[in-house]
PDB file of C-alpha atoms and ligand atoms in Angstrom:
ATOM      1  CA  UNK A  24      58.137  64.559  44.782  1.00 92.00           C
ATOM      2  CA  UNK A  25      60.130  66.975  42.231  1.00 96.00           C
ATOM      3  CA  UNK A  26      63.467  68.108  43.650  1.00 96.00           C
ATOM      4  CA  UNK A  27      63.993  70.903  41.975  1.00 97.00           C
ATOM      5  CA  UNK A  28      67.756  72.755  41.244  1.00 97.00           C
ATOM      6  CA  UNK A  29      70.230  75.023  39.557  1.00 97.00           C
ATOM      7  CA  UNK A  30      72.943  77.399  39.606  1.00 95.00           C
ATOM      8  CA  UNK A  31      73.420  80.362  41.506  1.00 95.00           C
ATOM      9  CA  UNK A  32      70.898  82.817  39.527  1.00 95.00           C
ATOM     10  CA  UNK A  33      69.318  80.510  37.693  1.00 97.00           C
ATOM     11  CA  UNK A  34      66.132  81.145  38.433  1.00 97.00           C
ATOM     12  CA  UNK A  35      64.752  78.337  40.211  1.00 97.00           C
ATOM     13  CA  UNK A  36      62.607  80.583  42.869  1.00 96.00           C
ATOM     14  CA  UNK A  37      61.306  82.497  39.502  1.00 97.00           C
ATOM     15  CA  UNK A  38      60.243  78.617  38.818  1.00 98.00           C
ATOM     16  CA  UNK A  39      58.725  77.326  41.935  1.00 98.00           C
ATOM     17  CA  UNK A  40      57.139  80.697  42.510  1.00 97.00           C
ATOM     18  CA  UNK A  41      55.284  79.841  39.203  1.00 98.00           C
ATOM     19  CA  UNK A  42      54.728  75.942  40.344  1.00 98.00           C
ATOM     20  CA  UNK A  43      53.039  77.462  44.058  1.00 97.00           C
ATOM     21  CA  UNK A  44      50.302  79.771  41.886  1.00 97.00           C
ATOM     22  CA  UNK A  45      48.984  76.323  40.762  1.00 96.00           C
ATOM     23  CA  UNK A  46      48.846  75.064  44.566  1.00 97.00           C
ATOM     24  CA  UNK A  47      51.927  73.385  44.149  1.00 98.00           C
ATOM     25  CA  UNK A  48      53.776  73.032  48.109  1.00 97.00           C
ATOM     26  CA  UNK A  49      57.070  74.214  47.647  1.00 97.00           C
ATOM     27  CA  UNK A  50      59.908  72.799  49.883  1.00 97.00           C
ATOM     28  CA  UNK A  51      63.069  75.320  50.194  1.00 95.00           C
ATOM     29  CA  UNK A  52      65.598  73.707  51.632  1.00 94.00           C
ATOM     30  CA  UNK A  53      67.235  77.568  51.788  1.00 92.00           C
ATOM     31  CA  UNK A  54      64.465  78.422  54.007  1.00 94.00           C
ATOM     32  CA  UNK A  55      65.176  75.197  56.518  1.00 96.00           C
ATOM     33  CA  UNK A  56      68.713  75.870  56.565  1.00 94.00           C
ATOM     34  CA  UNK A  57      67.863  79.254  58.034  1.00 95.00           C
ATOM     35  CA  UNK A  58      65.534  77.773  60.290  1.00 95.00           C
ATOM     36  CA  UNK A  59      67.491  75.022  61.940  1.00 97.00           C
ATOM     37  CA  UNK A  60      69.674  77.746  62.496  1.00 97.00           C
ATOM     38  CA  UNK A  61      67.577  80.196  64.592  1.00 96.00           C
ATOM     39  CA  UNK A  62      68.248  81.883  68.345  1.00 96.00           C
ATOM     40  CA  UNK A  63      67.648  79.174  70.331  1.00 94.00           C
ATOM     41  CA  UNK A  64      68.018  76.570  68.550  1.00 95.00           C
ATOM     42  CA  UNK A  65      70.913  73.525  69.518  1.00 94.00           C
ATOM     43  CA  UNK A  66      72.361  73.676  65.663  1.00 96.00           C
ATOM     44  CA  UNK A  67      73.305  77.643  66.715  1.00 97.00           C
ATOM     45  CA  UNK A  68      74.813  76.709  70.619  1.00 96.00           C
ATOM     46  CA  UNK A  69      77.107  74.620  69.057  1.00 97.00           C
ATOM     47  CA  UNK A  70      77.729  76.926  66.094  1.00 97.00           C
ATOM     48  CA  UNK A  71      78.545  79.874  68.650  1.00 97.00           C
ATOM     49  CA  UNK A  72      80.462  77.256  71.105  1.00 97.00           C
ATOM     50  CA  UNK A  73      82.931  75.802  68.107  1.00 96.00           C
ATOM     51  CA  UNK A  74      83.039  79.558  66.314  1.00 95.00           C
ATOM     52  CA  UNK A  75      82.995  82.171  69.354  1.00 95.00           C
ATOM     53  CA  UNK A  76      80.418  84.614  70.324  1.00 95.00           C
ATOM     54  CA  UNK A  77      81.398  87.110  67.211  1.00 93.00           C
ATOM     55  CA  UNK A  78      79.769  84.595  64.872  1.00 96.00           C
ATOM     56  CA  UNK A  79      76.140  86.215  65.921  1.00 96.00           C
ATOM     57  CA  UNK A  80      74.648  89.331  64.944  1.00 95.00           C
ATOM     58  CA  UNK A  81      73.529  91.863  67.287  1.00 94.00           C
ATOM     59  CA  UNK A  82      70.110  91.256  66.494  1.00 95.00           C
ATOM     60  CA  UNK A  83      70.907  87.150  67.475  1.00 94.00           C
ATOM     61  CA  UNK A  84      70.617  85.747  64.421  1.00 96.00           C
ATOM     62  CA  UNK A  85      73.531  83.798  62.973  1.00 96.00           C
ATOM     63  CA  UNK A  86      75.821  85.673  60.672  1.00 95.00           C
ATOM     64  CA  UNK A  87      75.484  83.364  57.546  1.00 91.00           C
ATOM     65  CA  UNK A  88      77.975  85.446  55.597  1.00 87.00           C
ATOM     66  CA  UNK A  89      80.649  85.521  57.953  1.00 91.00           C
ATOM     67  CA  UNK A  90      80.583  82.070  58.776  1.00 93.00           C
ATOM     68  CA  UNK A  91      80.143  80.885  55.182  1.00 88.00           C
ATOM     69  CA  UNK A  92      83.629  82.893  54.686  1.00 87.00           C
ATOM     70  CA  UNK A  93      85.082  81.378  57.643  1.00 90.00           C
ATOM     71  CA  UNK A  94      84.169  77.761  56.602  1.00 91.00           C
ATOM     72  CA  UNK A  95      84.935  78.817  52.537  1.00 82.00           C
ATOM     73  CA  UNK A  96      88.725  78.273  52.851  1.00 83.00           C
ATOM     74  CA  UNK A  97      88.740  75.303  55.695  1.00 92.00           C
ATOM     75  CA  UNK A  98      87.611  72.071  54.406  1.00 93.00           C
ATOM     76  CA  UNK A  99      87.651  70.593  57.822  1.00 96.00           C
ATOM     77  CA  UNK A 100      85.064  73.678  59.345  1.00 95.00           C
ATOM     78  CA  UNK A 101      83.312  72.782  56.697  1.00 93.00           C
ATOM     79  CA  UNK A 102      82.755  69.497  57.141  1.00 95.00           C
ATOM     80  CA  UNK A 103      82.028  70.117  61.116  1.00 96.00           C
ATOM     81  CA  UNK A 104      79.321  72.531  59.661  1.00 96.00           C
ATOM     82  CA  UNK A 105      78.192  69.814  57.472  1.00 93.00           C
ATOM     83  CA  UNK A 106      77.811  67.244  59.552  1.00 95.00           C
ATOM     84  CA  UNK A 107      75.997  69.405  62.265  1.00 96.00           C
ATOM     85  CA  UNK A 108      73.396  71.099  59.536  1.00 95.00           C
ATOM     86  CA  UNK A 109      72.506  68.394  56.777  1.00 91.00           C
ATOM     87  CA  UNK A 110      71.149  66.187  59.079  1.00 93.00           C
ATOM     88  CA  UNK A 111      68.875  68.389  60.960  1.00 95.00           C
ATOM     89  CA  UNK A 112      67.955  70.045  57.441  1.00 93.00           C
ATOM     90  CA  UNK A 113      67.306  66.250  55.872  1.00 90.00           C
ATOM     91  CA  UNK A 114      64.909  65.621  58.762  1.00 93.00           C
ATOM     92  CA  UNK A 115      62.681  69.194  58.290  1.00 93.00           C
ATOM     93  CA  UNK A 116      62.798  68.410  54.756  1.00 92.00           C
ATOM     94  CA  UNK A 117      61.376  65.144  55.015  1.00 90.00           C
ATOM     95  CA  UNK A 118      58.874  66.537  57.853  1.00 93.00           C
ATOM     96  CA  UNK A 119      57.374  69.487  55.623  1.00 94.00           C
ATOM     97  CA  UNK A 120      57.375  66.980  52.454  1.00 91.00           C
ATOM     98  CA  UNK A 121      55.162  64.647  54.858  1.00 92.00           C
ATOM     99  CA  UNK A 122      52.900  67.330  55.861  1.00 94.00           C
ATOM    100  CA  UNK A 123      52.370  68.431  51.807  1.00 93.00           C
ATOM    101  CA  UNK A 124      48.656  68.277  50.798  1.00 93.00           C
ATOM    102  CA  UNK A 125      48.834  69.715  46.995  1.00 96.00           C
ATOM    103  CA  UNK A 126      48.787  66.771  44.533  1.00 95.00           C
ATOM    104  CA  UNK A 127      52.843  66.376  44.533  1.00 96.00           C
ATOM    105  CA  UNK A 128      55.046  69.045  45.403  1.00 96.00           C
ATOM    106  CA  UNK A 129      58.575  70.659  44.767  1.00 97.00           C
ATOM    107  CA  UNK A 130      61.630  70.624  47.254  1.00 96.00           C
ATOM    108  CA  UNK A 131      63.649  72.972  46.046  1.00 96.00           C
ATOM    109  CA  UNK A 132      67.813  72.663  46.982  1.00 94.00           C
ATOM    110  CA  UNK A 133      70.325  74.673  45.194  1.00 92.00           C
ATOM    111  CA  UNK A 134      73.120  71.951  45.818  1.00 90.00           C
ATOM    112  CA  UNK A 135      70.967  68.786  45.113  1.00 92.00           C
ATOM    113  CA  UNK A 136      73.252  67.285  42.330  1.00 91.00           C
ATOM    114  CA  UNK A 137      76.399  68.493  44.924  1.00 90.00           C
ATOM    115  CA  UNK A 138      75.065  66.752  47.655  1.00 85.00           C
ATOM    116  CA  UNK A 139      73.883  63.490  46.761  1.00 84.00           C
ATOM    117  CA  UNK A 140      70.344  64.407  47.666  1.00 85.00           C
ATOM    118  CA  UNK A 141      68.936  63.246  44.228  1.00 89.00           C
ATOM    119  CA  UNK A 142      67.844  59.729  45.609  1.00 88.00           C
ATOM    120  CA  UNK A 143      65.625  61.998  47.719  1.00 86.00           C
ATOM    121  CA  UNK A 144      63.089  62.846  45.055  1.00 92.00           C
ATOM    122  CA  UNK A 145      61.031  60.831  42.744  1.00 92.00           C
ATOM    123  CA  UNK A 146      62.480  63.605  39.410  1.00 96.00           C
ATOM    124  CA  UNK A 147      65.195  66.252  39.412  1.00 97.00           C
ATOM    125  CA  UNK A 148      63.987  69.552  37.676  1.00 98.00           C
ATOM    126  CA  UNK A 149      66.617  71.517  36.705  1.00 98.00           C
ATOM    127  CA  UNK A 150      66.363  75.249  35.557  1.00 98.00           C
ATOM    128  CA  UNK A 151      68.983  75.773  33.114  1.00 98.00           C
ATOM    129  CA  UNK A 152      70.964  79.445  31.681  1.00 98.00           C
ATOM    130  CA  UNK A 153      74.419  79.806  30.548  1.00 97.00           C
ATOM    131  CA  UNK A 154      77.144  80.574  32.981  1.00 96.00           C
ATOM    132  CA  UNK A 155      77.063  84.362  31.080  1.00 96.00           C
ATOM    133  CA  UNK A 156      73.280  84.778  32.018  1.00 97.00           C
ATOM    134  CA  UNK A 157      73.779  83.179  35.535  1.00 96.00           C
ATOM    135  CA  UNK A 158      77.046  85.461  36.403  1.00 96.00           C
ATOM    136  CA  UNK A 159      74.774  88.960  34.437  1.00 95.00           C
ATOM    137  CA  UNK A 160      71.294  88.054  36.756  1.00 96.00           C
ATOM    138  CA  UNK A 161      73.217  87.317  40.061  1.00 94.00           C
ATOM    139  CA  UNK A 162      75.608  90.389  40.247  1.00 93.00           C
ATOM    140  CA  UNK A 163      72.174  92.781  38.809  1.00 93.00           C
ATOM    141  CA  UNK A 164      70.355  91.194  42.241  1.00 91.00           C
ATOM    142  CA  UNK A 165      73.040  90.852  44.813  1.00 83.00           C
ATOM    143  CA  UNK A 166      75.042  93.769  43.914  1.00 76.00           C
ATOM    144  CA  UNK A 167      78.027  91.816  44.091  1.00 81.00           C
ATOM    145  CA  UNK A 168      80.845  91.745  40.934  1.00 89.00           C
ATOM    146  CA  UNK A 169      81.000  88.761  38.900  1.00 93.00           C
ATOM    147  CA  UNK A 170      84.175  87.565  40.742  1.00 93.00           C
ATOM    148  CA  UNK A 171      82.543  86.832  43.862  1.00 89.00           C
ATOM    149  CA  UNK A 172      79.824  85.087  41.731  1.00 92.00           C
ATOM    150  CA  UNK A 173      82.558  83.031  39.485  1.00 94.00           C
ATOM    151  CA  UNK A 174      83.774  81.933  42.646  1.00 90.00           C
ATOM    152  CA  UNK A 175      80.661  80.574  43.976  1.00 89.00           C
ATOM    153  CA  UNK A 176      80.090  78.801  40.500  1.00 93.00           C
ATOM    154  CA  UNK A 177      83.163  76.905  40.870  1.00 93.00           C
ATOM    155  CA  UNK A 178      82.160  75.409  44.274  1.00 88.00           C
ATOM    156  CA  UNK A 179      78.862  74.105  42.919  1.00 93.00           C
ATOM    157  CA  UNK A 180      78.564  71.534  40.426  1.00 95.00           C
ATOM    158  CA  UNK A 181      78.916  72.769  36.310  1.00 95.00           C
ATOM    159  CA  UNK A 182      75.930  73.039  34.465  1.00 96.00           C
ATOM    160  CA  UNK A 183      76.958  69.739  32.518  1.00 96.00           C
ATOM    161  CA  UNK A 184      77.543  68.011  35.886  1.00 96.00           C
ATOM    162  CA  UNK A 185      73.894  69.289  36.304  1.00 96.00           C
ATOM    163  CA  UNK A 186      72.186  68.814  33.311  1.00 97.00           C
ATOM    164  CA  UNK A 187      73.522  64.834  33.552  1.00 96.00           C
ATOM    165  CA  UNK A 188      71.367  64.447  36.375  1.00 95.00           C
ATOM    166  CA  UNK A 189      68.029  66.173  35.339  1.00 97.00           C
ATOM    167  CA  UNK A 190      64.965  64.211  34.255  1.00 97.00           C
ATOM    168  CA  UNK A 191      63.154  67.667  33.101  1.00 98.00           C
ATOM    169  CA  UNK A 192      64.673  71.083  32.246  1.00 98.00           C
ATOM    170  CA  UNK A 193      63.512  74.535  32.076  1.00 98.00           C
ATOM    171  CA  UNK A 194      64.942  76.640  30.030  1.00 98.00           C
ATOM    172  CA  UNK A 195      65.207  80.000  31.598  1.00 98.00           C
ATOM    173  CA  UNK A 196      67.406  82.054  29.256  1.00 97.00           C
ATOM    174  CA  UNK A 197      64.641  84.093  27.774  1.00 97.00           C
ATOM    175  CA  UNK A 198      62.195  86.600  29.382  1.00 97.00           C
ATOM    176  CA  UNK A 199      60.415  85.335  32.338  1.00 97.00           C
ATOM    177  CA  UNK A 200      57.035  84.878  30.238  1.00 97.00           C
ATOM    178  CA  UNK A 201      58.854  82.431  28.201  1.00 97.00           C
ATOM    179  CA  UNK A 202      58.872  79.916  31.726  1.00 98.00           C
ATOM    180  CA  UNK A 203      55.146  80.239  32.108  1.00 97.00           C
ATOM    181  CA  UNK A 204      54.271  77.385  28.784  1.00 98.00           C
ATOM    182  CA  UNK A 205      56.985  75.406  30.298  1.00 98.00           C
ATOM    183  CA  UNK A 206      55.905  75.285  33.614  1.00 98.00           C
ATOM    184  CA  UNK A 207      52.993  74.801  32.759  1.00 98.00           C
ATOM    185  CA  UNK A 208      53.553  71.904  30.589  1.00 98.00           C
ATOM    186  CA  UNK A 209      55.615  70.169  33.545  1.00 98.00           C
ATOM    187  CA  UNK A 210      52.682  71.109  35.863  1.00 98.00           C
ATOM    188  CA  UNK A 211      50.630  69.160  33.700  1.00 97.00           C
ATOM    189  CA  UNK A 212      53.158  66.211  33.443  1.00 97.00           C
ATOM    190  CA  UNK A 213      53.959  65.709  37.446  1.00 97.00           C
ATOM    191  CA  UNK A 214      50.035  66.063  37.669  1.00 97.00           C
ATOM    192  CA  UNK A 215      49.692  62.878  35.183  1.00 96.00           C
ATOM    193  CA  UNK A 216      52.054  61.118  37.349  1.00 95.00           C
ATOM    194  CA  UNK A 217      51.201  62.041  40.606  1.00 93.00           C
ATOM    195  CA  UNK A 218      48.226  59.796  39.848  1.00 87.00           C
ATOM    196  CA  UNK A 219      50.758  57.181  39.732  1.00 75.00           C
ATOM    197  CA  UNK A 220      53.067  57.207  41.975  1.00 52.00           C
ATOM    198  CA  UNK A 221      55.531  60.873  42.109  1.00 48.00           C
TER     199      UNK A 221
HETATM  200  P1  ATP B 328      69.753  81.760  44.026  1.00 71.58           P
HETATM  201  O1  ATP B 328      69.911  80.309  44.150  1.00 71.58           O
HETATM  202  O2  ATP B 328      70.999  82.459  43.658  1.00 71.58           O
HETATM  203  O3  ATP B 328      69.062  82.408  45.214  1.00 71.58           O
HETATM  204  P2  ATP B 328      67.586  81.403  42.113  1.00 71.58           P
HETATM  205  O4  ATP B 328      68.060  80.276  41.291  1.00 71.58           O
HETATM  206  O5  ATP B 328      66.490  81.162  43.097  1.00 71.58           O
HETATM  207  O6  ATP B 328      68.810  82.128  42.771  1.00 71.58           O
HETATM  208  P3  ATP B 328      66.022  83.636  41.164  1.00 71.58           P
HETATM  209  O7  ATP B 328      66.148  84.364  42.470  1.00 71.58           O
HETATM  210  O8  ATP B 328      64.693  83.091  40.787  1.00 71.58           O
HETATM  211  O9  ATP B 328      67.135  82.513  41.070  1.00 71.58           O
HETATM  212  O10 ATP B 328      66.535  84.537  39.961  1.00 71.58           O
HETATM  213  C1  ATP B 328      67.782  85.231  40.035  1.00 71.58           C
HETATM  214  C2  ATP B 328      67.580  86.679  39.580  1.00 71.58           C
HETATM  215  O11 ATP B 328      67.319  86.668  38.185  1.00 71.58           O
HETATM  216  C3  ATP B 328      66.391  87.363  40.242  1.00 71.58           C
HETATM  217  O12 ATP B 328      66.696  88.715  40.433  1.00 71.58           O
HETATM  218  C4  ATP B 328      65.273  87.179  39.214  1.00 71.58           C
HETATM  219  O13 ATP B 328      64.309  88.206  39.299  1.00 71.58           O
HETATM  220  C5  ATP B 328      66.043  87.241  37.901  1.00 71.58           C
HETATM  221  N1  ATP B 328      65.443  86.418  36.835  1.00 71.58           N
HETATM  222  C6  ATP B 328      65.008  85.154  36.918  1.00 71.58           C
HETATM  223  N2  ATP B 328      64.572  84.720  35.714  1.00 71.58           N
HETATM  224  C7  ATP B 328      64.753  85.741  34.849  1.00 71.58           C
HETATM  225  C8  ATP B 328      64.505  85.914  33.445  1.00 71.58           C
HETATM  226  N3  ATP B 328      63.993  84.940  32.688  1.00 71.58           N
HETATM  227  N4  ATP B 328      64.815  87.106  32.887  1.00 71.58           N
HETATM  228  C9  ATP B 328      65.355  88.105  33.643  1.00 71.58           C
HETATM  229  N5  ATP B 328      65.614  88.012  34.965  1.00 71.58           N
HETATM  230  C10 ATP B 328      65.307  86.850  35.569  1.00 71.58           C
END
């Protein structure tokens, strides 16, 4: 298995999105941490029990962004949160890696390095800009300012921190053609190994 990870903007869906056309499963651990979240679910009771009813949308759905601001500034919320989520997350992870039938596949988690989840994964693929590139590509797609953005750089790991923990690296600070050689290259690579043991 290929954990795969970056910065905010970095491009790693552009990546894995590339990795599925060959068949490739992806895992998102964005995805699952939306999911272990949903009405109904025990993760949400005790969300709404420790955070008041205000914490859910009308719709009943969780409301990620408030909460993430709530928890941004209180270490200790966040650890509560932490404790409650990355469990249950860890578990669907390893569930929907289980169930994967292509050759190897990708679990993609945007705070892999940050959370310690590298012993997870038999290689850490990390798609790699500059900060400039990451800040210009986020604020184009969330139509947030770069502020907001710088601030959610600082509370992931640097790109150094990063790179020091990546057995492979895409380069994604050209035009999104220039990923497709690379890809496939890599595709070729985990292929080669999956015969092994990845
Ligand atoms: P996040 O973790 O913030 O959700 P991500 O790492 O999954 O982001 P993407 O969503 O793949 O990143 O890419 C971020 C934005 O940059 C998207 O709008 C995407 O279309 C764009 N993008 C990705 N790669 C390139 C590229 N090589 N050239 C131009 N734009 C790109």
């Amino acid at each position: 298995m290929v954990g795969v990870s970056g910065g905010i903007g970095s491009g790693k869906t552009t990546v894995t999105d590339m990795f599925a056309e060959y068949g490739i499963d992806v895992i998102d651990a964005d995805v699952i941490a939306r999911q272990v979240v949903e009405p109904g679910s025990l993760a949400l009771n005790a969300i709404v029990e420790k955070f008041g009813p205000s914490i859910i949308q009308d719709d009943g759905h969780l409301n990620r962004q408030t909460l993430r601001a709530t928890v941004f500034s209180d270490a200790a919320l966040k650890t509560w949160l932490n404790n409650l989520l990355h469990p249950l997350i860890r578990v669907q992870m390893q569930e929907q890696t289980l169930a994967a039938g292509s050759s190897y596949c990708l679990l993609s988690v945007p705070l892999l390095v940050e959370n310690n989840l590298t012993t997870l994964v038999n290689r850490v693929l990390i798609v790699d800009v500059s900060e400039v590139t990451q800040i210009e590509r986020s604020v184009l797609r969330d139509k947030s300012n770069a502020e907001q953005i710088r601030a959610i750089m600082r509370a992931q790991a640097s790109r150094a921190e990063r790179l020091a923990c990546a057995d492979d690296v895409v380069n994604n600070e050209g035009s999104v053609r220039e990923l497709r050689p690379q890809v496939e290259k890599l595709h070729a690579m985990y292929l080669r190994l999956s015969q092994g043991s990845t």
